[in-house]
Coordinates of C-alpha atoms in Angstrom, one line a residue:
X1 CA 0.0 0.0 0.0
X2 CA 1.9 2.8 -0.8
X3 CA 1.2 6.5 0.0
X4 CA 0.6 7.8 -3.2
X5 CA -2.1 4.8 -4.1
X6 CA -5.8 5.3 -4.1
X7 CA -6.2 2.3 -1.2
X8 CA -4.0 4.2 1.2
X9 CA -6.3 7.3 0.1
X10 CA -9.1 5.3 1.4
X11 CA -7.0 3.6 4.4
X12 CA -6.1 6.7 6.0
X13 CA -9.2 8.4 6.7
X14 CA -10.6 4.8 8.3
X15 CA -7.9 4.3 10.5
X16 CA -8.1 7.8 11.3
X17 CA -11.9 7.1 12.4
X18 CA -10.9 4.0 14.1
X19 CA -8.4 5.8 16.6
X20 CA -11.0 8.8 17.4
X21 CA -14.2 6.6 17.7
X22 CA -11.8 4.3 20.1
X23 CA -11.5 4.7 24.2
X24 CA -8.3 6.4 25.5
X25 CA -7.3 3.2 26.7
X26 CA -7.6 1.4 23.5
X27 CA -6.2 4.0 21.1
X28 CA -2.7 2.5 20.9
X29 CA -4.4 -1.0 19.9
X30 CA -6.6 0.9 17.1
X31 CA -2.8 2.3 15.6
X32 CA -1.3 -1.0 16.3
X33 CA -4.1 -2.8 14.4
X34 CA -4.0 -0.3 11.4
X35 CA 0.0 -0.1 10.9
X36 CA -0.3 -4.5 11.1
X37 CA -2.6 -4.1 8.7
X38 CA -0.9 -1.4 6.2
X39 CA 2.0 -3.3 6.5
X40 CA 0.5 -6.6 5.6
X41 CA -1.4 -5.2 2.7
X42 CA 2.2 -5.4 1.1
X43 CA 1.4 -8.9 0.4
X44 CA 5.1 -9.7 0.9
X45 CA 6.0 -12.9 2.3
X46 CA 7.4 -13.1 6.0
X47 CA 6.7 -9.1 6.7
X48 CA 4.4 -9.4 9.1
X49 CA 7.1 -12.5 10.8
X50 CA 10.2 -10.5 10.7
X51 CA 8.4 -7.5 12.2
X52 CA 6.7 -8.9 15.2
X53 CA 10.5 -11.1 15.7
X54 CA 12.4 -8.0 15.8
X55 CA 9.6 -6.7 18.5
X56 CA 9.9 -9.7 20.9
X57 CA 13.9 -9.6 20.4
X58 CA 14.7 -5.7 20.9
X59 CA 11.9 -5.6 23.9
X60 CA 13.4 -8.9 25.9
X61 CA 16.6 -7.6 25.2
X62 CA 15.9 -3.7 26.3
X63 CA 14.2 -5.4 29.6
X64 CA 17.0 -7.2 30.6
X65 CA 19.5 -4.7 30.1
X66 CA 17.3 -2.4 32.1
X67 CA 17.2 -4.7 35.0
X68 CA 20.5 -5.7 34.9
X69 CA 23.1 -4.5 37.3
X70 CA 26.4 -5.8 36.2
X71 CA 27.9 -3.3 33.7
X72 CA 29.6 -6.6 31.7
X73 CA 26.5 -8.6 31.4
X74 CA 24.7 -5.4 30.6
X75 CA 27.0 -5.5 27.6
X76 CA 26.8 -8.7 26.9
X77 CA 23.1 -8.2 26.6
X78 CA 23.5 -5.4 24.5
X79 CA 25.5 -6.8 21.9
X80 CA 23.2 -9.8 22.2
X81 CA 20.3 -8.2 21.3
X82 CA 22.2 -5.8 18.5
X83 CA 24.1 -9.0 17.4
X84 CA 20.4 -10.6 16.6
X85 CA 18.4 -7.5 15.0
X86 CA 21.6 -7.5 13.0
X87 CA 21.6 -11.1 11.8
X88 CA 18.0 -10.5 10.7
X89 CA 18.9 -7.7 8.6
X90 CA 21.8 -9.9 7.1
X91 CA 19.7 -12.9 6.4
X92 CA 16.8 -10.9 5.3
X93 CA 18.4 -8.7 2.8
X94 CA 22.3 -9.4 2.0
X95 CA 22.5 -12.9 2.4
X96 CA 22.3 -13.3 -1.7
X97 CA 25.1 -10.6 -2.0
X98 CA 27.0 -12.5 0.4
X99 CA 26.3 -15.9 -1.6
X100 CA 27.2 -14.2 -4.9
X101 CA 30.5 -12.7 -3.9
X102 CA 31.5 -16.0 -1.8
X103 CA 31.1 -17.8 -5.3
X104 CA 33.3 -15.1 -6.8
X105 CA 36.0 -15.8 -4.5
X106 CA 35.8 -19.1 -4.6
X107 CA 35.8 -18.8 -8.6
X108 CA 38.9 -16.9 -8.9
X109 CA 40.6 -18.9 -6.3
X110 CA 39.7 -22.0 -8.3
X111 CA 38.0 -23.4 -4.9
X112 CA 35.6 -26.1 -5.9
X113 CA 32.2 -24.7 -4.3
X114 CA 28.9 -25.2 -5.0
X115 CA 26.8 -22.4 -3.7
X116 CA 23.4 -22.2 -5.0
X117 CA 22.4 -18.9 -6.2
X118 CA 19.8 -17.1 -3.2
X119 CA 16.9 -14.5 -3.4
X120 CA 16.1 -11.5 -0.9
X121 CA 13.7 -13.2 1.3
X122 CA 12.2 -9.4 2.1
X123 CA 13.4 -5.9 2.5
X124 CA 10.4 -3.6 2.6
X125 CA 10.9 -1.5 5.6
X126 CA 13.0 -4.3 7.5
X127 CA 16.4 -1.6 7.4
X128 CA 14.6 1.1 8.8
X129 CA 12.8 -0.2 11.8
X130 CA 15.9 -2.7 12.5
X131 CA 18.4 0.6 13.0
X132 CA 15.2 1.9 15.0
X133 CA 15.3 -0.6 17.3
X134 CA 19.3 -0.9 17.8
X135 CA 18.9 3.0 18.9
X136 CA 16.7 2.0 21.6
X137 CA 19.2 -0.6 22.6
X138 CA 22.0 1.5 22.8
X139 CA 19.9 4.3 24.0
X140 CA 18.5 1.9 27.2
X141 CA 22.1 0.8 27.6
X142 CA 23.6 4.5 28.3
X143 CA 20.6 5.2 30.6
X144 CA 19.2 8.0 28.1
X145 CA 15.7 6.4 28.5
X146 CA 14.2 3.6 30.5
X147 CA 13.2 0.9 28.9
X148 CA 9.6 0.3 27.6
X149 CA 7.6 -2.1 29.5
X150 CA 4.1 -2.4 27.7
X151 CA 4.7 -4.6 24.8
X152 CA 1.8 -2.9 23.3
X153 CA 3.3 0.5 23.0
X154 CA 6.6 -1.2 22.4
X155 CA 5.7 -2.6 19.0
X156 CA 3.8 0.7 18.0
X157 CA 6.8 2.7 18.3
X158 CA 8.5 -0.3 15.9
X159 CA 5.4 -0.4 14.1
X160 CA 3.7 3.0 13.3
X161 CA 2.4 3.1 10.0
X162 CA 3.4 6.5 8.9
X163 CA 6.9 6.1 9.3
X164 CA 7.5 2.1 8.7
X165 CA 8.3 2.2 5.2
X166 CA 10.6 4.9 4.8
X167 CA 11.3 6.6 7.8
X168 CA 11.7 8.9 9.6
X169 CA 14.3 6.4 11.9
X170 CA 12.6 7.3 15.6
X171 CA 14.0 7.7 18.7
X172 CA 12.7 5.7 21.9
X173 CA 12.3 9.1 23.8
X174 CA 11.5 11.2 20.8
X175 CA 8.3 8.9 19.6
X176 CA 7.3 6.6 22.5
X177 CA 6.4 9.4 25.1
X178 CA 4.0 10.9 22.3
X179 CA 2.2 7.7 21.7
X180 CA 0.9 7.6 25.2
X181 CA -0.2 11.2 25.2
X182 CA -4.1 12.1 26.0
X183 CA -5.2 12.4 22.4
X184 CA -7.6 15.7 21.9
X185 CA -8.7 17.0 18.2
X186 CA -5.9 19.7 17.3
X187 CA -7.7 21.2 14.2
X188 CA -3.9 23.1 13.0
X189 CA -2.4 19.4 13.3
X190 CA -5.1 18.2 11.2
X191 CA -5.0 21.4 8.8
X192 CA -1.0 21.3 8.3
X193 CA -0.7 17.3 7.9
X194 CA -3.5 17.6 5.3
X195 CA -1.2 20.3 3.4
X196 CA 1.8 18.5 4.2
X197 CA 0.8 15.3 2.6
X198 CA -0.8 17.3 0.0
X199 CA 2.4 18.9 -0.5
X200 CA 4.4 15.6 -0.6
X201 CA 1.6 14.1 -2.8
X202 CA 2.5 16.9 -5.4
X203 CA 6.2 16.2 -5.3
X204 CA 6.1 13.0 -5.7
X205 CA 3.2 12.4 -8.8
X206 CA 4.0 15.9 -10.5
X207 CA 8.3 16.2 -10.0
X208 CA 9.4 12.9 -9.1
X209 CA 7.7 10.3 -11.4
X210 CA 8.1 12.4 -14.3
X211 CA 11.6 13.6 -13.8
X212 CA 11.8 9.8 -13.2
X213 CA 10.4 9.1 -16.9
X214 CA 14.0 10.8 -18.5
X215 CA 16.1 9.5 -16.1
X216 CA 15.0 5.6 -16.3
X217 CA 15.1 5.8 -19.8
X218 CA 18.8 7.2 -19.9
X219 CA 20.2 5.1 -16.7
X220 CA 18.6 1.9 -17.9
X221 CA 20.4 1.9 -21.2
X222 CA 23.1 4.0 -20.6
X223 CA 25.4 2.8 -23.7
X224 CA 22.4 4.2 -26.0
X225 CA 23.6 7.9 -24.9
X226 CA 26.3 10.2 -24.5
X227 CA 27.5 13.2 -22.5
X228 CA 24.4 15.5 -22.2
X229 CA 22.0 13.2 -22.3
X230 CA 23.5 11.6 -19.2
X231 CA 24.1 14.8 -17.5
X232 CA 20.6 15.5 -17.6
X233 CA 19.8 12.7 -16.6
X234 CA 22.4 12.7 -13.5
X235 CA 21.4 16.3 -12.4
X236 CA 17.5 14.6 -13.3
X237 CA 18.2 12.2 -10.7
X238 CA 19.6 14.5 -8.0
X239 CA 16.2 16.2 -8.2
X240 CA 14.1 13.2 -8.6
X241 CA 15.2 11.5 -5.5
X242 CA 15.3 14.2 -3.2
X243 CA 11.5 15.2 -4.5
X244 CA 10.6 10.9 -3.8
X245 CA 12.1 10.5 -0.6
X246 CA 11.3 13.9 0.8
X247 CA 8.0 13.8 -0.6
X248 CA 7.8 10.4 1.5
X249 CA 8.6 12.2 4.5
X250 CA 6.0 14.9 3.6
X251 CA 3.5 12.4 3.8
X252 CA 4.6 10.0 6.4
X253 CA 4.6 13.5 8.7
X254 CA 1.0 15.1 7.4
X255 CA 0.0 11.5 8.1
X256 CA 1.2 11.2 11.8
X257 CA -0.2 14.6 12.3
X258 CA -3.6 13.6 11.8
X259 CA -3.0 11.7 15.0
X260 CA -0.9 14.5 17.1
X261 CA 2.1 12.7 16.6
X262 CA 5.5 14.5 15.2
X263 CA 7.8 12.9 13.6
X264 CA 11.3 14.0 13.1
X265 CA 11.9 16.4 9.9
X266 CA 14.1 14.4 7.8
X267 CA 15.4 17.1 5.1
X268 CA 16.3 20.7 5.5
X269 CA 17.0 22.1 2.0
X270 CA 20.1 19.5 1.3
X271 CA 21.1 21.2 -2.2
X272 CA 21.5 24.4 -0.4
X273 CA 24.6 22.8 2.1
X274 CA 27.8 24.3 1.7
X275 CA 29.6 21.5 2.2
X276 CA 29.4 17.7 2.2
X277 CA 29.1 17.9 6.3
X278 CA 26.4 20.5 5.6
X279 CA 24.7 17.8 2.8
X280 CA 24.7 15.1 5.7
X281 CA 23.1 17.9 8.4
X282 CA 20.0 18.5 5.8
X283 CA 19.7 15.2 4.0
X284 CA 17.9 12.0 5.9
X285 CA 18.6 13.5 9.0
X286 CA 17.3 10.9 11.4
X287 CA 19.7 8.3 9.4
X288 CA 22.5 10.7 9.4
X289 CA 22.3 11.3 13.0
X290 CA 21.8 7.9 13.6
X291 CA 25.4 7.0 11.9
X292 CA 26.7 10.0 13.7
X293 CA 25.9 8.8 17.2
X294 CA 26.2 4.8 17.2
X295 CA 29.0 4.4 14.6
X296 CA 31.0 7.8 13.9
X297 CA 30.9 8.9 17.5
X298 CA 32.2 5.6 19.1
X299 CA 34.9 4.7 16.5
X300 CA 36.1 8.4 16.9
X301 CA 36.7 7.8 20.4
X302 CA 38.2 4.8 20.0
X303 CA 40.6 6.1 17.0
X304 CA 41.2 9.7 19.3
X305 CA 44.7 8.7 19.8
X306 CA 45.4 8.8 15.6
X307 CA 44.4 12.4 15.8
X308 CA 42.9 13.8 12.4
X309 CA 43.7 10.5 11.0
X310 CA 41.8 8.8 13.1
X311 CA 38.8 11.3 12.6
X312 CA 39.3 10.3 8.6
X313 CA 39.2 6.8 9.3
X314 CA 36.0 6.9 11.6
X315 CA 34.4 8.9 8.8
X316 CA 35.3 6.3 6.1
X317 CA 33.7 3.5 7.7
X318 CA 30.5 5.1 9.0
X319 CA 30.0 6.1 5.5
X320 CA 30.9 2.8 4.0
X321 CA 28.3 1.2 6.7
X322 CA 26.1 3.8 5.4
X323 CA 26.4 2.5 1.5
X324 CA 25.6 -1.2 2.4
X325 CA 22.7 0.1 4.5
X326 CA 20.9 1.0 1.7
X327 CA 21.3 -2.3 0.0
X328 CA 23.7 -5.3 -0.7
X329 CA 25.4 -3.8 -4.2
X330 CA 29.1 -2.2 -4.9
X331 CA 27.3 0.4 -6.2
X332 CA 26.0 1.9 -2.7
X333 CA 29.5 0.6 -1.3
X334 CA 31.2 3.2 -3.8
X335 CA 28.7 5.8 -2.8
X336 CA 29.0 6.1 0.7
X337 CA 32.7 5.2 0.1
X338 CA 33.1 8.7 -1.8
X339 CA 31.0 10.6 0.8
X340 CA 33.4 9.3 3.3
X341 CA 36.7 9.9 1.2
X342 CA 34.8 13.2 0.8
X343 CA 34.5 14.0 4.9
X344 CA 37.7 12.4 5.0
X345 CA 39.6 15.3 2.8
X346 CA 37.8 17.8 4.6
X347 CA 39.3 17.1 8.2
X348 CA 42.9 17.9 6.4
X349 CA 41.7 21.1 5.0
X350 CA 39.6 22.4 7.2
X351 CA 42.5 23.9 9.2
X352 CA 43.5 25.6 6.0
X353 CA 40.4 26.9 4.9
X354 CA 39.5 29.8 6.6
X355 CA 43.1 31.1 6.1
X356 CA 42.6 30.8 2.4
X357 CA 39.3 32.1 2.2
X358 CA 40.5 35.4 4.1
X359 CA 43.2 35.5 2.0
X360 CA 41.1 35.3 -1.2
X361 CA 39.0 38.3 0.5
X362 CA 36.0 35.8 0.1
X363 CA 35.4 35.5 3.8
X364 CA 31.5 35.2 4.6
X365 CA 30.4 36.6 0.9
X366 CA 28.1 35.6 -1.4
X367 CA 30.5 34.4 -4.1
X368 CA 31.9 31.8 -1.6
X369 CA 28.8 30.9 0.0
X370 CA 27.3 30.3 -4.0
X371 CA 30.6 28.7 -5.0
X372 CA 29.9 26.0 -2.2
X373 CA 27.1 25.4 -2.8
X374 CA 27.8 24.2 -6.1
X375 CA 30.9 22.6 -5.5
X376 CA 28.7 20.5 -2.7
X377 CA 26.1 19.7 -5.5
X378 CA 28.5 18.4 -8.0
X379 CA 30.1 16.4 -5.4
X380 CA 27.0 14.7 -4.5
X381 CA 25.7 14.3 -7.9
X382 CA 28.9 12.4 -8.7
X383 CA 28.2 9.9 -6.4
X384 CA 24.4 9.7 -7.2
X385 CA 26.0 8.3 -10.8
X386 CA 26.9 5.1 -8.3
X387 CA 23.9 5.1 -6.3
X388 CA 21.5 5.0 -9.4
X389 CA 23.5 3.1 -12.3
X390 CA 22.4 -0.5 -12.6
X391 CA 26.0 -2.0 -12.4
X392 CA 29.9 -0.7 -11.6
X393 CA 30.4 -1.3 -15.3
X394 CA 27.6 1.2 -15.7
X395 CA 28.4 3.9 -13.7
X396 CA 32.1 3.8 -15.3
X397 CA 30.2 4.1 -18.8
X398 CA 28.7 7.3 -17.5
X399 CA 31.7 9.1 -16.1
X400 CA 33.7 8.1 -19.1
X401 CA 31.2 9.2 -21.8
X402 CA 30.4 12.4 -20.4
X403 CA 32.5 14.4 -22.5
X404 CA 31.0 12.7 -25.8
X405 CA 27.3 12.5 -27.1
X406 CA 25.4 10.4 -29.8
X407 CA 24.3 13.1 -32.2
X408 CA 20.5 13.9 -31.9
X409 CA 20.2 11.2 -28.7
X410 CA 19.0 14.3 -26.5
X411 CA 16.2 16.2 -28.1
X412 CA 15.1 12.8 -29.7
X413 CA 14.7 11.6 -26.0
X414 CA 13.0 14.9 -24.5
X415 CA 10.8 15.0 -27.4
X416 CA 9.9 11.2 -26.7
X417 CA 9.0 12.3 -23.2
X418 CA 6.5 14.7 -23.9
X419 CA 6.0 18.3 -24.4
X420 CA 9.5 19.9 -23.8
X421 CA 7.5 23.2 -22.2
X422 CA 6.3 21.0 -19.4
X423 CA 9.5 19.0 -19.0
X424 CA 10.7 22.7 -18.2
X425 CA 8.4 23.6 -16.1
X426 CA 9.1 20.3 -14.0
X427 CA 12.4 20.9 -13.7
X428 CA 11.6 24.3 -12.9
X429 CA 9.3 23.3 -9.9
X430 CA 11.9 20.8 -8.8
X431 CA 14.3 23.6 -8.3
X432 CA 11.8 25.8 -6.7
X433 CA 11.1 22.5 -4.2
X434 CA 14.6 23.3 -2.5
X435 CA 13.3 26.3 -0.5
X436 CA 10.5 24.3 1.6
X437 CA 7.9 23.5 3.0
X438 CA 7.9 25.7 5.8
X439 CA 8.8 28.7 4.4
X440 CA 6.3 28.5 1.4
X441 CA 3.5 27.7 3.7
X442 CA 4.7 30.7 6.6
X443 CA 4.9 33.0 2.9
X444 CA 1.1 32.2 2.1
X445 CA -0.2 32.2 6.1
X446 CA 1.0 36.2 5.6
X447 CA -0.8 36.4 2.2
X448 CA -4.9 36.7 2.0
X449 CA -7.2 33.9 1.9
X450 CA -8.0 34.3 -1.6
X451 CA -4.4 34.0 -2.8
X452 CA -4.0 31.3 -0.3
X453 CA -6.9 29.3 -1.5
X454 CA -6.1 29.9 -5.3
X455 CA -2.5 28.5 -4.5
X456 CA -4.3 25.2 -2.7
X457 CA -6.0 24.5 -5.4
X458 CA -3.5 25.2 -8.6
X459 CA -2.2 22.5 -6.7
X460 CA -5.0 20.1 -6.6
X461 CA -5.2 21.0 -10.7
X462 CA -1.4 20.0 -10.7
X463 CA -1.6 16.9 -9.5
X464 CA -4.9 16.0 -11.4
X465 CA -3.5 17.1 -14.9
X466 CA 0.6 16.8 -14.7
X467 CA 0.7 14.0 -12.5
X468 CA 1.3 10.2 -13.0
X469 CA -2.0 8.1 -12.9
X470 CA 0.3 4.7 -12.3
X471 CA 1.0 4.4 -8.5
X472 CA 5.1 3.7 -8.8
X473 CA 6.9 3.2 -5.7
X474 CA 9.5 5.1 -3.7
X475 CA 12.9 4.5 -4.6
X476 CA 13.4 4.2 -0.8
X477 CA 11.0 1.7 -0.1
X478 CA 13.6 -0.9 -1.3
X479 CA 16.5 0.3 1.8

């Protein structure tokens, strides 16, 4: 069931009903019974069984680190429980990455092995509320929160619909004291998650999916075209995965709204940062802090004795952790390899950079501040050619052919796309898209209900007329 489908059109509103028409006391069974039942509607096998595992596992494990009070057992339980949530993950999702490049080895070694080729068994969701639920070890372990003893709430907090697919990645003491809140009708939390998912909706059908149309076509035949063709469709992809997964959030947020439930804000302009840091501070924040905190933080300490080195090295790893996070492929291994070789180079300069900028005379002016900014972007795009290219041999094709083009290829493939006026006027809006949310919706509170109203519903026409009938998925749904 995904967000942008007519049956979660039709789901929301009914389990919205179902949690206002139920007792106080009940209300958390009413959300637990409608995010069991979103999430089974995937029709994927062993969901619904790697979910409620997970559940029993983190909350046994959280129990009896709580009660505990020897500090080494206390470990031993915690790397217990992250040991197991982890071993899911692996079976669930990389185990046929790991079969493949075992056979590999083997191959090239010329060790007689027979290892039969393996399937994902399921992914949907499984990455997301598996990191969520080794914060909430780690966070139980270091006494930041106690642990949860209602199983009920427990698996809610694993479990809420809104944010099970995709994210937001939830803190124990961020989501888990607003789940047992007094619920009251807040008409502005019903108003703004109705805009907010309305917003999201629009980014997603009217930016996303079409940009999406170019940039398939390029990356899934990427021999067919040469250098402008697959920068357009690189700089295509920037702005079509930012609009998905952020469009996501919009509506996994507007959604949990509805219900007087925040959840954590996972993008903050990211194509604005001035730096790669600055990328990592406005893009999937929740993850970001996430690697920050458990892996970053702790190897940093650990490494504190290699000075800046070890600072580059703690950087390289959380990163490359990062890359296999989002799925069992060199591809997202390179990625988060060059985001770390990128945080990596910018511990050595940092110490240098102010001293050049001053001596440059571009200290806090707008040349530098615009000259970062697109430095940062081409950065990230780089990597994105990794992230979204089918195969290594694929992305290599791109970087390599970028300087050359197949005569014609380009406005062949726009025209084959549609009207080129409206692909402008896509890429138009998915530039505008960068500014916000927020600060759109604050510009039109201060405007007049007319112009308010007329802006609501230009974007009602939008969707009906530019965007994509076919539900298609989130790219993110798949980490």
């Amino acid at each position: 069931m995904l967000f942008n489908s007519i049956s979660y059109l039709l789901f929301l509103p009914v389990a919205y009903l179902l949690f206002t028409v139920t007792g106080e006391r009940g209300r958390w069974c009413a959300l637990l019974a409608a995010s069991l039942a979103f999430y089974a509607a995937l029709n994927a096998l062993h969901l619904l069984e790697v979910l409620g595992l997970v559940t029993v596992v983190t909350y046994g494990a959280g129990i009896c680190i709580g009660q505990s009070a020897s500090p080494t057992l206390k470990r031993a339980l915690l790397w217990s429980g992250i040991a197991a949530n982890a071993l899911i993950l692996v079976v669930m999702k990389y185990l046929p990455f790991l079969m493949e490049n075992l056979r590999s080895l083997a191959s090239l070694l010329a060790v007689p092995m027979s290892i039969p080729p393996m399937t994902a068994l399921v992914s949907i969701g499984v990455s997301y509320y598996i990191f969520q639920a080794m914060s909430y070890l780690f966070d139980v372990y270091l006494e930041l929160e106690p642990p949860e003893r209602h199983l009920g709430y427990f698996a809610l907090y694993l479990a809420f619909f809104p944010k099970l697919l995709q994210g937001p990645i939830e803190r124990g003491g961020d989501l888990l004291p607003q789940l047992k809140e007094r619920y009251e009708f807040n008409y502005a939390n019903v108003r703004l998650g109705i805009l907010l998912f309305a917003w999201g909706l629009f980014k997603k059908v009217v930016i996303a999916d079409r940009l999406g149309m170019y940039v398939d076509t390029v990356y899934n035949n990427v021999h067919g075209f040469g250098g402008l063709s697959l920068l357009l469709a690189t700089y295509g992809y920037a702005f079509q995965i930012y609009a998905d997964f952020s469009s996501y959030t919009d509506m996994a947020l507007g959604s949990a709204l509805l219900f007087n439930i925040r959840l954590t804000q996972n993008f903050n302009r990211p194509y604005m940062a001035t730096s790669v840091a600055d990328f990592w501070r406005r893009w999937h924040i929740s993850f970001s802090r996430w690697i920050l905190d458990y892996i970053f933080k702790p190897l940093q300490m650990q490494w504190r004795g290699w000075s800046n080195w070890g600072t580059a090295a703690a950087l390289l790893v959380a990163f490359l952790i990062s890359g296999l996070w989002h799925g069992a492929s060199w591809g997202f291994l390179v990625w988060g390899g060059l985001h770390g070789l990128y945080m990596a180079c910018s511990v050595f300069y940092r110490p240098y950079q102010k001293k050049l900028h001053r001596a440059l005379g571009l200290e806090k002016s707008w040349v530098l501040k615009t000259w970062q900014i697109l430095v940062t972007f081409n950065l990230v795009c780089f990597a994105w050619i990794f992230f979204r290219a089918s195969s290594l041999e694929d992305a290599i094709y791109v970087i390599s052919h970028v300087a050359s083009d197949v005569p014609g290829a380009t406005s062949k493939l726009l025209l084959s796309q549609g009207r080129l006026e409206l692909m402008a006027l896509v890429v138009l809006i998915a530039l505008s898209s960068i500014f916000g949310f927020q600060r759109s919706l604050a510009f039109l509170q201060s405007r007049n209900k007319i112009l308010r109203h007329s802006v609501y519903y230009l974007f009602v026409v939008s969707i009906v007329l530019f965007g994509i009938s076919e539900s298609t998925g989130f790219i993110y749904t798949g980490f």
